[in-house]
Amino acid sequence: MAIGVVDPDELVSGVLADQVGPLDGQAGCFATLTECLEARDPTVPCVIVFGPSGHPDEVISSVEALSPSRRGFGAVMVVEQLTSEVLHRALRADIDDVVSISADTAELLEAIERSFSRISARQAQVPVSPAIESEGEHPGRIVTVFCTKGGAGKSVLATNVAVALARRTADPVVLVDADLQFGDVALMLQLHPTRTIVDAVEAGDRLDSTMLDNLLLRDSASGLLVLAAPTETRAADRIGRSDLIRVLSVLRQYAYVVVDTSANFTEVTRASLEVADDILVLAGLDVMSLKSARVGLQTMDVLDIPSSRITCVLNRANTKVGLTEADAARVLQRKIDIALPSDIIVARSVNRGVPVVVSDPRSRFAKSIGRLADKITTSVPAAEFPQAS
Ligand SMILES: Nc1ncnc2c1ncn2[C@@H]1O[C@H](COP(=O)(O)OP(=O)(O)OP(=O)(O)O)[C@@H](O)[C@H]1O
Ligand SMILES: [Mg+2]
């Protein structure tokens, strides 16, 4: 993989080339996009980083002007000021990400890495592979909560939706904490994990329903079953894509399997998306959160995940921050399906370890969650399920 830095100011491109050094120690510096494209080896996947000296409109137009066949590169823009307007236009021009010049280097490197993943996925044409049988006669629905921004409300959403689903069906519902490093779902339900997903993974092919019965924690108030995240963070490194797919394929005997994911786009998160019948994409009313959601939606597009599986959830939708639900829909280029209000009862419920749908069932937050659960229970299941390896 290679990185090209495009900026009319040599000094600026030099600084950016140093910054991206950990990913490509020999990143080239170019004054224009044309020079960069001429110098690049088309057989090597390349991400072009556009520096902040060029006007954002010109950068976006120069990318837009290229024919699709010349666009076989990833693109990340660094801008002086990140606004929803610039972000919206850049993403529409198929620029993978926009990073503010004041962001730290780690954020820029992450954006470039995500861009590389998109190119690799495009080149590998990663298919959503054929179905594998679940153990039960009636395979359950997998509902994955996704957002690559930390603290956006994924676990609150996953926990409340899972409990709402458990209350809508006599069949068991499972909540899987696939935030392998920092999962806190058990904490949110006041459960104390004695067994975790690590035990399920270590069981390998021996994992079956009887064994699962012993590994799942039970929330007595709702009857919800929980497969907890590892209790030691290092265990996360031992769990990969195929492990999660195997565990979920066994869990599919339950009516609904809700999967909470981490803010990092790991291979485990990606697997949780690929197997999902429903994906709840969470966004908030701030530029960074909308950006993450938009990039997430684009990534799913590249992974060939049908948009019919996606439900857009806007959290803290009533927050007065200058952006509206309509702005969010515009940036995401799709309608917001469910809006969740910001409410102090949410923070309180997290602290008490009792989900809002249990503690305050008549609140607007709980009612919105109820509508979301209804949407899930009435939609048609997706038919495909990837292979574990
Ligand atoms: N609608 C809301 N109203 C008020 N507070 C909220 C709302 N949604 C989430 N929060 C607060 O935000 C905090 C973070 O939520 P949560 O832990 O679900 O985020 P997360 O996306 O899972 O974070 P991480 O990326 O760290 O896993 C919660 O403790 C809760 O207090
Ligand atoms: Mg979380």
Tab-separated table of C-alpha atoms and ligand atoms in Angstrom, residues 149-157 179 182 184 188 260-263 282 315-316 340-344 346-348 350 365, ligand 1:
chain	number	residue	atom	x	y	z
A	149	LYS	CA	-17.912	6.948	17.539
A	150	GLY	CA	-17.225	6.199	21.188
A	151	GLY	CA	-19.866	7.147	23.735
A	152	ALA	CA	-22.595	7.606	21.107
A	153	GLY	CA	-25.058	5.424	23.011
A	154	LYS	CA	-24.531	1.998	21.357
A	155	SER	CA	-24.704	0.008	24.583
A	156	VAL	CA	-27.686	1.993	25.875
A	157	LEU	CA	-29.461	1.314	22.575
A	179	ASP	CA	-17.209	-4.826	22.409
A	182	PHE	CA	-14.393	-2.388	26.847
A	184	ASP	CA	-20.040	-2.845	29.673
A	188	MET	CA	-25.628	-1.803	32.502
A	260	ASP	CA	-23.440	-4.548	20.796
A	261	THR	CA	-20.197	-3.580	19.046
A	262	SER	CA	-17.126	-1.500	19.818
A	263	ALA	CA	-16.357	1.949	18.432
A	282	LEU	CA	-26.476	5.117	15.443
A	315	ASN	CA	-29.615	9.613	19.416
A	316	ARG	CA	-30.054	12.764	21.506
A	340	LEU	CA	-34.243	9.021	20.503
A	341	PRO	CA	-34.454	12.059	22.758
A	342	SER	CA	-31.710	13.132	25.097
A	343	ASP	CA	-33.000	12.567	28.596
A	344	ILE	CA	-31.435	12.581	32.033
A	346	VAL	CA	-30.967	7.574	30.400
A	347	ALA	CA	-27.862	8.510	32.384
A	348	ARG	CA	-29.706	7.692	35.606
A	350	VAL	CA	-27.213	3.471	33.301
A	365	PHE	CA	-37.164	7.437	25.091
B	1	LIG	N1	-30.418	9.602	24.733
B	1	LIG	C1	-29.570	9.830	25.744
B	1	LIG	N2	-29.865	10.775	26.689
B	1	LIG	C2	-29.017	11.008	27.712
B	1	LIG	N3	-27.853	10.386	27.905
B	1	LIG	C3	-27.515	9.437	27.010
B	1	LIG	C4	-28.337	9.105	25.886
B	1	LIG	N4	-27.754	8.110	25.175
B	1	LIG	C5	-26.600	7.831	25.816
B	1	LIG	N5	-26.450	8.624	26.919
B	1	LIG	C6	-25.334	8.649	27.874
B	1	LIG	O1	-24.142	8.447	27.157
B	1	LIG	C7	-23.337	7.508	27.840
B	1	LIG	C8	-22.615	6.641	26.815
B	1	LIG	O2	-23.540	5.730	26.268
B	1	LIG	P1	-23.073	4.265	25.848
B	1	LIG	O3	-22.189	3.656	26.866
B	1	LIG	O4	-24.285	3.525	25.440
B	1	LIG	O5	-22.211	4.664	24.562
B	1	LIG	P2	-21.381	3.653	23.621
B	1	LIG	O6	-21.566	4.127	22.229
B	1	LIG	O7	-21.750	2.247	23.925
B	1	LIG	O8	-19.909	3.960	24.122
B	1	LIG	P3	-18.587	3.075	23.821
B	1	LIG	O9	-18.152	3.457	22.441
B	1	LIG	O10	-17.640	3.549	24.892
B	1	LIG	O11	-18.968	1.636	23.944
B	1	LIG	C9	-24.246	6.718	28.761
B	1	LIG	O12	-23.659	6.506	29.985
B	1	LIG	C10	-25.476	7.567	28.915
B	1	LIG	O13	-25.447	8.163	30.190
